[in-house]
Amino acid sequence: MPIGKPFGRKPVEKSSRLYEDRIKNAGKTPVEKASWSSVASLAGFMACLVAAGAFCISSGQVAVGIGLIIFGIVPCLAIIAMANNVVTQFMDGTRGASFPQASAESFGPDAERAFAIANKALSKPELEAAEANRKAESEATKGWYEANRPSFDDVSVTSEDNLRLVGHVLEANPGSGNWLIYAHGLGGGWKNGLGIGRHFAEKGYNLLFVDMRAQGDSAGTVIGGGHLERRDLVQWCRWLAERSGEGSGIVLMGSSLGGAAVLEAAGEKDLPQQVRAVISDSAFADFWNEAIHVMGTMGANGKALPAHPLLDVVRLIFRSRKGGYDIAEPSAVDAVAHAQAPLLFIHGADDQLVAPYNAVRLDEAATAAGIDHELLQVPSAGHCCAAMADPELYYATIFGFLDRP
């Protein structure tokens, strides 16, 4: 699969085969399957030390015994406390957590800060070029949004688990049957899609931006890792298909967690036939391995931590809570094999949050299953920044993909 722009010019400075191989395999790490071995090892560690401590106490070595018991219990309690804190954040949606690398806006100071954090791995010349494009795109999007703001309508649907989900509709082209549904990522908001929506509106599309469950104005407290959200997106597609009629065409698109969610939705058998393409930007291939990556690079409170056994305890606690689920279950890479529509994978080659190798895994899975798809990796682009880092490349690829015979 070619890396770079399939429609039009190629990257000027980063076109060597060495660079192509580097970005193709960027962030490549062993793919782990979840197991309970770390939890068993932790429990065994604690049991052995407690048993040894009890034996020492019974043998008259009280101080040694108490020390062994404390050494066995305290680290385990600390891990459980940290895991419980992570679970609490995810069980209280983005309302209970802080995501400094995310912004709910498409323009303004908060969006600028998030852009800078997402692109911190770029060189100074790369960042300057990306920033110039971001500024131009942001100014155009702000003007477009202000002009169309009064025309937005709030709508809602009810999820299969009885949550009120909120969306924001703009019929930018009332006579058109073409629609974009946009799903934002973790810690973001529906306005993240305004820049993308502007370009789609200029191509004759109407727009539906959704607030993901447990975020924005939508109800819920549990973030679903893209797995719970997949059914919400199917619900939105069905609602829009009924509203727009049989002859309509829907493009389902998402970024980051939203990108993983649209890919999982693509694999659902009851996805309406009006959905003619699914586009993911910066999606993780599966939630479990993304959690391992984030824990090893960002950790808790910005400090990198060993993923195991902390994540394994998180998994155990999370699935035991009301409304919880197995965090090893969400898997876009499994869903793409059953996709009901053509897929376009887009990923920034310098993404530090969701490694570019996730896009390679998705591409390989779709290829193995014979699914109609394309892959684009955008040079000099951080997490969810490809559209601003190189808008010409980004939108030429998208609309080239959608306009195929």
Tab-separated table of C-alpha atoms in Angstrom, residues 14 116-124 126-127 350-352 382:
chain	number	residue	atom	x	y	z
A	14	LYS	CA	10.212	12.968	2.938
A	116	ALA	CA	0.964	22.173	19.804
A	117	ILE	CA	0.905	19.211	22.207
A	118	ALA	CA	-0.068	16.765	19.464
A	119	ASN	CA	2.768	17.950	17.205
A	120	LYS	CA	5.546	18.278	19.764
A	121	ALA	CA	7.593	15.576	17.999
A	122	LEU	CA	7.904	17.639	14.797
A	123	SER	CA	11.034	19.506	13.837
A	124	LYS	CA	10.906	23.306	13.854
A	126	GLU	CA	7.796	20.915	10.048
A	127	LEU	CA	5.942	22.605	12.888
A	350	ASP	CA	4.171	11.490	13.591
A	351	ASP	CA	1.288	10.543	15.868
A	352	GLN	CA	2.637	9.997	19.387
A	382	GLY	CA	0.536	14.476	14.920
